[in-house]
Structure formats: C-alpha cells, structure tokens
Amino acid sequence: MAALPPTLDFAKTEEEICTKWSTESTFRTQDALSVSRNDPEYTFYDGPPFATGLPHYGHILAGTIKDVVTRYAVMTGRRVTRRAGWDCHGLPVEYEIDQKLGITHRDQVLEMGVDKYNDTCRGIVTRYTKEWERTVTRLGRWVDFENDYKTMDPTFMESVWWVFKELFKKD
C-alpha cells in the first residue's frame, strides 16, 4: 500500500475533485446512465432548508445522512432524483421582513398591502442559494441546483393542496 505524501493539501485536493466532477459532468452522467438503464426509481423526500439562512453544522450533518441514503440507493441500481429545494414560507421570512420594516402588527401589513408585503418577502428568499450550492458541492453531495424547487412556486403549492384534497377524500 502506498504511503501518503508527507505534505497533503486537503483544501487543494478538494478543489481539484470538485473541478473534475464539474468538468466531467459526473453527477449528470450518473443520472443519464440510470435513465438509460431504466433503473427503478427510488423516491426520497428531503425536507428543504429555509432559504433565509446560511448552512450550519446541523444542516451539514443531516445533509450527509441524507446523501448516504440516496448514494446507497444509486449504488444498488436505483435512479434517484436529487433536486435542491428551498422552504420559502412561514415565520423565518416574515420575521426578517417585519424586523427590516419595523412591522409590529397585522394592521401594518394590511396598510402596506398584502401583495407588496409578499413581494418583499419573496425578494429575500433566494439570496443565499449560491452559498448553499457552494457548501453542498464542497461536501461532495450531488444535487441538482439548476432545477430546484421553491415552496413558494405555485406548482409546488398546488401539489400540496392536491395531497390534502386526496387525503380529505379518503375520509
């Protein structure tokens, strides 16, 4: 077995590997092979992070576990769609906008106009996506950021309402 070189620059090696994967389109090639072989699909629902914050150790740990699950599925002959997703709803976004605009009461939102308030909220939800993409890529996770989804997209929201409708019909 060969010994490691006396000085190994892990950061440089990491950059070289990420560059190689990008240049050779390794992730896309793997996906294309799964499709061409007609591998059975493995569905994995990965709850998306809030788009208003930067990645932290909790995200990295959970993401690593999720990556192990999906990589194992691929290595055992399954096709896995791995799309990046962003949770754009709820209190983290609204809280940040309320702080920024000094909003302390519902009436202030109504005075501003719900449509303008929503547009202001939408304006901040994608500001950290590049940092997320850089971090996730550096961790060696293969995730499709070009075809990401956002929980604020009408098609996503409609799919959630469809699920609730189907559950309601089951009584």
Backbone as CSV, one residue per row, in Angstrom:
resi,resn,N_x,N_y,N_z,CA_x,CA_y,CA_z,C_x,C_y,C_z
1,MET,0.842,-1.180,0.000,0.000,0.000,0.000,0.886,1.242,0.000
2,ALA,0.536,2.188,-0.841,1.334,3.410,-0.957,1.098,4.320,0.240
3,ALA,2.152,4.974,0.665,2.048,5.911,1.781,1.556,7.262,1.268
4,LEU,0.932,7.996,2.156,0.510,9.344,1.812,1.725,10.235,1.667
5,PRO,1.667,11.225,0.805,2.790,12.165,0.706,2.977,12.899,2.038
6,PRO,4.183,13.323,2.331,4.447,13.973,3.621,3.628,15.249,3.814
7,THR,3.367,15.944,2.741,2.516,17.135,2.841,1.347,16.966,1.871
8,LEU,0.172,16.908,2.433,-1.023,16.744,1.621,-1.912,17.953,1.850
9,ASP,-2.208,18.662,0.775,-3.037,19.859,0.853,-4.486,19.450,0.613
10,PHE,-5.210,19.192,1.711,-6.579,18.710,1.596,-7.477,19.715,0.878
11,ALA,-7.288,21.002,1.155,-8.127,22.023,0.518,-7.916,22.028,-0.999
12,LYS,-6.674,21.909,-1.423,-6.373,21.889,-2.864,-6.939,20.614,-3.501
13,THR,-6.782,19.483,-2.819,-7.317,18.218,-3.333,-8.834,18.295,-3.473
14,GLU,-9.476,18.883,-2.486,-10.936,19.061,-2.544,-11.316,19.886,-3.774
15,GLU,-10.625,20.998,-4.002,-10.918,21.845,-5.162,-10.697,21.086,-6.465
16,GLU,-9.634,20.291,-6.522,-9.352,19.516,-7.736,-10.459,18.497,-8.014
17,ILE,-10.935,17.835,-6.972,-12.003,16.842,-7.144,-13.293,17.522,-7.593
18,CYS,-13.654,18.626,-6.946,-14.872,19.347,-7.337,-14.782,19.843,-8.778
19,THR,-13.610,20.322,-9.179,-13.410,20.780,-10.560,-13.545,19.619,-11.529
20,LYS,-12.960,18.474,-11.189,-13.057,17.283,-12.050,-14.507,16.844,-12.214
21,TRP,-15.256,16.785,-11.108,-16.661,16.404,-11.183,-17.447,17.374,-12.063
22,SER,-17.138,18.665,-11.936,-17.841,19.673,-12.725,-17.477,19.565,-14.205
23,THR,-16.179,19.461,-14.493,-15.696,19.374,-15.875,-16.235,18.140,-16.577
24,GLU,-16.259,17.025,-15.870,-16.702,15.760,-16.475,-18.216,15.530,-16.348
25,SER,-18.911,16.488,-15.739,-20.361,16.361,-15.523,-20.703,15.005,-14.886
26,THR,-19.967,14.654,-13.869,-20.097,13.343,-13.242,-21.510,13.082,-12.734
27,PHE,-22.093,14.046,-12.047,-23.438,13.874,-11.499,-24.456,13.676,-12.622
28,ARG,-24.393,14.519,-13.644,-25.343,14.400,-14.767,-25.138,13.081,-15.521
29,THR,-23.884,12.658,-15.654,-23.598,11.393,-16.336,-24.200,10.232,-15.556
30,GLN,-24.044,10.247,-14.230,-24.620,9.194,-13.398,-26.137,9.149,-13.565
31,ASP,-26.782,10.324,-13.561,-28.229,10.371,-13.754,-28.619,9.831,-15.129
32,ALA,-27.875,10.221,-16.150,-28.183,9.768,-17.513,-28.040,8.248,-17.627
33,LEU,-27.020,7.685,-16.995,-26.842,6.232,-17.012,-28.013,5.523,-16.337
34,SER,-28.481,6.059,-15.219,-29.628,5.465,-14.520,-30.865,5.462,-15.407
35,VAL,-31.051,6.552,-16.149,-32.205,6.644,-17.043,-32.053,5.670,-18.205
36,SER,-30.857,5.641,-18.811,-30.652,4.762,-19.977,-30.757,3.279,-19.612
37,ARG,-30.393,2.933,-18.381,-30.519,1.540,-17.927,-31.931,1.219,-17.466
38,ASN,-32.766,2.264,-17.405,-34.137,2.111,-16.918,-34.163,1.580,-15.480
39,ASP,-33.269,2.125,-14.663,-33.228,1.728,-13.250,-34.551,2.081,-12.578
40,PRO,-35.007,1.237,-11.653,-36.242,1.583,-10.935,-36.018,2.841,-10.099
41,GLU,-37.067,3.634,-9.997,-36.942,4.898,-9.278,-37.014,4.686,-7.770
42,TYR,-36.164,5.402,-7.057,-36.173,5.423,-5.598,-36.564,6.845,-5.210
43,THR,-37.639,6.984,-4.472,-38.109,8.306,-4.084,-37.655,8.615,-2.672
44,PHE,-37.046,9.769,-2.526,-36.564,10.211,-1.217,-36.983,11.661,-1.046
45,TYR,-37.833,11.937,-0.068,-38.296,13.299,0.172,-37.384,13.971,1.189
46,ASP,-36.659,14.930,0.715,-35.696,15.653,1.527,-36.315,16.991,1.910
47,GLY,-36.644,17.166,3.170,-37.196,18.444,3.610,-36.195,19.552,3.347
48,PRO,-36.621,20.591,2.628,-35.667,21.636,2.247,-35.334,22.566,3.405
49,PRO,-34.152,23.168,3.354,-33.799,24.152,4.383,-34.511,25.480,4.099
50,PHE,-34.607,26.311,5.118,-35.121,27.660,4.892,-34.115,28.405,4.044
51,ALA,-34.621,29.165,3.108,-33.747,29.867,2.172,-33.192,31.162,2.739
52,THR,-33.575,31.511,3.955,-33.167,32.795,4.511,-31.885,32.737,5.325
53,GLY,-31.298,31.575,5.470,-30.100,31.485,6.296,-28.993,30.701,5.629
54,LEU,-27.819,30.854,6.177,-26.651,30.138,5.666,-26.590,28.731,6.259
55,PRO,-25.911,27.813,5.575,-25.772,26.456,6.115,-24.977,26.467,7.421
56,HIS,-25.367,25.580,8.330,-24.628,25.417,9.575,-24.416,23.919,9.821
57,TYR,-23.767,23.581,10.917,-23.402,22.190,11.173,-24.598,21.245,11.207
58,GLY,-25.732,21.715,11.711,-26.927,20.876,11.725,-27.362,20.495,10.320
59,HIS,-27.309,21.468,9.397,-27.637,21.176,8.001,-26.626,20.197,7.400
60,ILE,-25.364,20.410,7.723,-24.306,19.566,7.154,-24.453,18.121,7.637
61,LEU,-24.722,17.945,8.922,-24.898,16.591,9.459,-26.109,15.910,8.829
62,ALA,-27.260,16.587,8.847,-28.472,15.999,8.268,-28.287,15.737,6.776
63,GLY,-27.641,16.669,6.085,-27.409,16.504,4.651,-26.511,15.328,4.335
64,THR,-25.530,15.101,5.176,-24.625,13.971,4.977,-25.371,12.647,5.125
65,ILE,-26.226,12.558,6.126,-27.018,11.340,6.327,-27.936,11.114,5.130
66,LYS,-28.604,12.156,4.674,-29.497,12.046,3.517,-28.712,11.629,2.278
67,ASP,-27.497,12.152,2.129,-26.674,11.807,0.975,-26.283,10.336,1.007
68,VAL,-25.983,9.809,2.189,-25.639,8.388,2.313,-26.811,7.528,1.837
69,VAL,-28.017,7.892,2.227,-29.209,7.122,1.834,-29.368,7.122,0.319
70,THR,-29.287,8.305,-0.298,-29.502,8.375,-1.747,-28.341,7.758,-2.526
71,ARG,-27.129,7.894,-2.049,-25.989,7.262,-2.741,-26.100,5.736,-2.686
72,TYR,-26.504,5.226,-1.541,-26.674,3.779,-1.428,-27.726,3.298,-2.428
73,ALA,-28.812,4.035,-2.529,-29.865,3.654,-3.478,-29.313,3.627,-4.903
74,VAL,-28.530,4.634,-5.268,-27.947,4.680,-6.615,-26.961,3.528,-6.808
75,MET,-26.145,3.262,-5.804,-25.128,2.209,-5.926,-25.750,0.818,-5.971
76,THR,-27.003,0.694,-5.561,-27.678,-0.599,-5.623,-28.673,-0.652,-6.786
77,GLY,-28.450,0.214,-7.790,-29.192,0.116,-9.040,-30.508,0.852,-9.117
78,ARG,-30.648,1.907,-8.349,-31.876,2.697,-8.431,-31.575,4.090,-8.974
79,ARG,-32.589,4.697,-9.550,-32.477,6.067,-10.058,-33.073,6.992,-9.000
80,VAL,-32.316,8.000,-8.609,-32.760,8.923,-7.572,-32.708,10.349,-8.118
81,THR,-33.841,11.022,-8.078,-33.880,12.436,-8.450,-33.476,13.237,-7.222
82,ARG,-32.411,14.016,-7.369,-31.914,14.802,-6.228,-31.934,16.283,-6.594
83,ARG,-33.078,16.911,-6.330,-33.254,18.330,-6.634,-33.104,19.153,-5.366
84,ALA,-32.434,20.276,-5.507,-32.364,21.210,-4.391,-33.741,21.814,-4.181
85,GLY,-34.056,22.096,-2.942,-35.332,22.721,-2.625,-35.151,23.774,-1.553
86,TRP,-36.056,24.724,-1.542,-35.966,25.842,-0.603,-37.309,26.055,0.072
87,ASP,-37.304,26.057,1.405,-38.504,26.348,2.169,-38.622,27.863,2.277
88,CYS,-39.587,28.402,1.582,-39.726,29.862,1.474,-40.904,30.413,2.256
89,HIS,-41.579,29.590,3.022,-42.778,30.019,3.725,-42.540,30.185,5.220
90,GLY,-43.420,30.903,5.819,-43.509,30.906,7.258,-42.754,31.990,7.975
91,LEU,-42.635,31.766,9.246,-42.143,32.787,10.159,-40.719,33.277,9.915
92,PRO,-39.755,32.422,9.530,-38.410,32.974,9.344,-38.369,34.119,8.330
93,VAL,-39.079,33.976,7.220,-39.100,35.021,6.194,-39.869,36.234,6.713
94,GLU,-41.060,35.987,7.255,-41.885,37.090,7.734,-41.218,37.838,8.886
95,TYR,-40.599,37.091,9.789,-39.921,37.725,10.927,-38.822,38.668,10.432
96,GLU,-38.052,38.206,9.475,-36.957,39.037,8.964,-37.484,40.306,8.298
97,ILE,-38.546,40.180,7.520,-39.130,41.357,6.860,-39.752,42.290,7.895
98,ASP,-40.433,41.716,8.875,-41.015,42.551,9.931,-39.934,43.356,10.647
99,GLN,-38.811,42.722,10.949,-37.699,43.417,11.605,-37.150,44.525,10.705
100,LYS,-36.972,44.199,9.449,-36.404,45.153,8.475,-37.310,46.378,8.311
101,LEU,-38.626,46.155,8.271,-39.570,47.245,8.014,-40.189,47.828,9.282
102,GLY,-39.830,47.274,10.445,-40.379,47.771,11.702,-41.852,47.431,11.882
103,ILE,-42.290,46.336,11.300,-43.689,45.920,11.403,-43.892,45.181,12.724
104,THR,-44.879,45.629,13.494,-45.165,45.003,14.784,-46.607,44.535,14.902
105,HIS,-47.431,44.851,13.896,-48.849,44.492,13.981,-49.400,44.164,12.596
106,ARG,-50.383,43.288,12.599,-51.023,42.839,11.359,-51.566,44.013,10.533
107,ASP,-52.090,45.029,11.209,-52.676,46.174,10.508,-51.643,46.887,9.644
108,GLN,-50.371,46.864,10.065,-49.317,47.496,9.264,-49.115,46.750,7.942
109,VAL,-49.256,45.431,7.973,-49.151,44.627,6.750,-50.321,44.963,5.832
110,LEU,-51.520,45.042,6.395,-52.697,45.363,5.591,-52.601,46.763,4.990
111,GLU,-52.055,47.700,5.770,-51.868,49.068,5.268,-50.848,49.091,4.121
112,MET,-49.803,48.318,4.277,-48.772,48.219,3.236,-49.340,47.550,1.985
113,GLY,-50.233,46.596,2.217,-50.789,45.792,1.122,-50.172,44.411,1.167
114,VAL,-51.008,43.385,1.231,-50.507,42.014,1.331,-49.649,41.667,0.116
115,ASP,-50.058,42.131,-1.074,-49.274,41.827,-2.277,-47.874,42.426,-2.202
116,LYS,-47.755,43.661,-1.718,-46.435,44.294,-1.588,-45.605,43.595,-0.504
117,TYR,-46.264,43.229,0.602,-45.584,42.509,1.684,-45.048,41.171,1.168
118,ASN,-45.895,40.437,0.440,-45.464,39.145,-0.127,-44.312,39.327,-1.100
119,ASP,-44.371,40.355,-1.957,-43.270,40.615,-2.894,-41.972,40.908,-2.145
120,THR,-42.073,41.653,-1.049,-40.892,41.953,-0.236,-40.329,40.665,0.362
121,CYS,-41.204,39.796,0.832,-40.759,38.509,1.378,-40.087,37.670,0.288
122,ARG,-40.698,37.598,-0.888,-40.120,36.814,-1.991,-38.728,37.323,-2.379
123,GLY,-38.520,38.614,-2.184,-37.250,39.216,-2.573,-36.045,38.742,-1.784
124,ILE,-36.271,38.153,-0.612,-35.112,37.754,0.203,-34.864,36.249,0.226
125,VAL,-35.794,35.455,-0.295,-35.686,34.020,-0.064,-34.597,33.321,-0.859
126,THR,-34.069,33.933,-1.892,-33.042,33.249,-2.688,-31.660,33.886,-2.564
127,ARG,-31.477,34.756,-1.615,-30.194,35.476,-1.557,-29.007,34.596,-1.153
128,TYR,-29.246,33.464,-0.476,-28.135,32.620,-0.039,-27.975,31.346,-0.870
129,THR,-28.692,31.236,-1.967,-28.649,29.980,-2.730,-27.252,29.650,-3.239
130,LYS,-26.477,30.647,-3.630,-25.108,30.375,-4.124,-24.220,29.845,-3.008
131,GLU,-24.370,30.391,-1.801,-23.584,29.901,-0.667,-23.960,28.456,-0.350
132,TRP,-25.268,28.151,-0.413,-25.714,26.774,-0.187,-25.136,25.850,-1.253
133,GLU,-25.210,26.260,-2.502,-24.688,25.427,-3.590,-23.189,25.175,-3.411
134,ARG,-22.456,26.207,-3.051,-21.009,26.058,-2.843,-20.717,25.079,-1.701
135,THR,-21.420,25.234,-0.583,-21.184,24.367,0.576,-21.558,22.924,0.279
136,VAL,-22.736,22.716,-0.299,-23.213,21.362,-0.590,-22.276,20.676,-1.586
137,THR,-21.824,21.416,-2.591,-20.891,20.859,-3.585,-19.564,20.502,-2.930
138,ARG,-19.074,21.356,-2.064,-17.804,21.082,-1.376,-17.904,19.860,-0.483
139,LEU,-19.100,19.571,0.014,-19.295,18.381,0.852,-19.336,17.108,0.018
140,GLY,-19.348,17.259,-1.305,-19.373,16.085,-2.172,-20.775,15.572,-2.455
141,ARG,-21.791,16.337,-2.085,-23.168,15.926,-2.384,-23.490,16.301,-3.818
142,TRP,-24.122,15.394,-4.513,-24.542,15.667,-5.887,-26.015,16.026,-5.867
143,VAL,-26.284,17.301,-6.046,-27.645,17.823,-6.003,-27.843,18.736,-7.206
144,ASP,-29.009,18.642,-7.826,-29.345,19.456,-8.988,-29.864,20.813,-8.518
145,PHE,-29.028,21.838,-8.636,-29.423,23.187,-8.250,-30.060,23.951,-9.409
146,GLU,-29.859,23.475,-10.626,-30.425,24.166,-11.791,-31.928,23.940,-11.911
147,ASN,-32.424,22.826,-11.428,-33.852,22.507,-11.488,-34.431,22.449,-10.082
148,ASP,-34.065,23.427,-9.275,-34.515,23.453,-7.888,-36.014,23.755,-7.805
149,TYR,-36.557,23.546,-6.628,-37.943,23.934,-6.393,-37.986,24.825,-5.170
150,LYS,-39.000,25.664,-5.147,-39.206,26.555,-4.015,-40.638,26.364,-3.536
151,THR,-40.825,26.321,-2.233,-42.170,26.093,-1.714,-43.110,27.242,-2.047
152,MET,-42.586,28.373,-2.509,-43.450,29.495,-2.897,-43.912,29.390,-4.352
153,ASP,-43.370,28.433,-5.122,-43.794,28.266,-6.511,-45.232,27.762,-6.558
154,PRO,-46.072,28.355,-7.413,-47.470,27.901,-7.496,-47.603,26.397,-7.753
155,THR,-46.755,25.822,-8.585,-46.876,24.379,-8.859,-46.618,23.560,-7.596
156,PHE,-45.679,23.998,-6.775,-45.424,23.293,-5.518,-46.620,23.424,-4.584
157,MET,-47.107,24.648,-4.427,-48.240,24.860,-3.526,-49.467,24.078,-3.994
158,GLU,-49.695,24.057,-5.307,-50.835,23.299,-5.835,-50.688,21.806,-5.555
159,SER,-49.453,21.298,-5.611,-49.259,19.873,-5.332,-49.558,19.551,-3.871
160,VAL,-49.234,20.463,-2.982,-49.531,20.255,-1.563,-51.041,20.262,-1.340
161,TRP,-51.732,21.224,-1.959,-53.196,21.269,-1.819,-53.829,20.014,-2.412
162,TRP,-53.272,19.505,-3.509,-53.788,18.277,-4.117,-53.675,17.113,-3.129
163,VAL,-52.539,17.012,-2.435,-52.360,15.945,-1.446,-53.413,16.057,-0.353
164,PHE,-53.629,17.265,0.153,-54.650,17.447,1.186,-56.036,17.063,0.668
165,LYS,-56.331,17.417,-0.575,-57.631,17.066,-1.169,-57.790,15.548,-1.229
166,GLU,-56.730,14.859,-1.658,-56.793,13.394,-1.761,-56.952,12.760,-0.381
167,LEU,-56.276,13.307,0.614,-56.422,12.789,1.974,-57.837,13.036,2.501
168,PHE,-58.394,14.181,2.191,-59.737,14.512,2.631,-60.749,13.551,1.996
169,LYS,-60.546,13.216,0.729,-61.468,12.304,0.039,-61.445,10.911,0.650
170,LYS,-60.337,10.550,1.289,-60.235,9.210,1.906,-61.066,9.125,3.179
171,ASP,-61.446,10.253,3.722,-62.283,10.357,4.906,-61.625,9.685,6.066
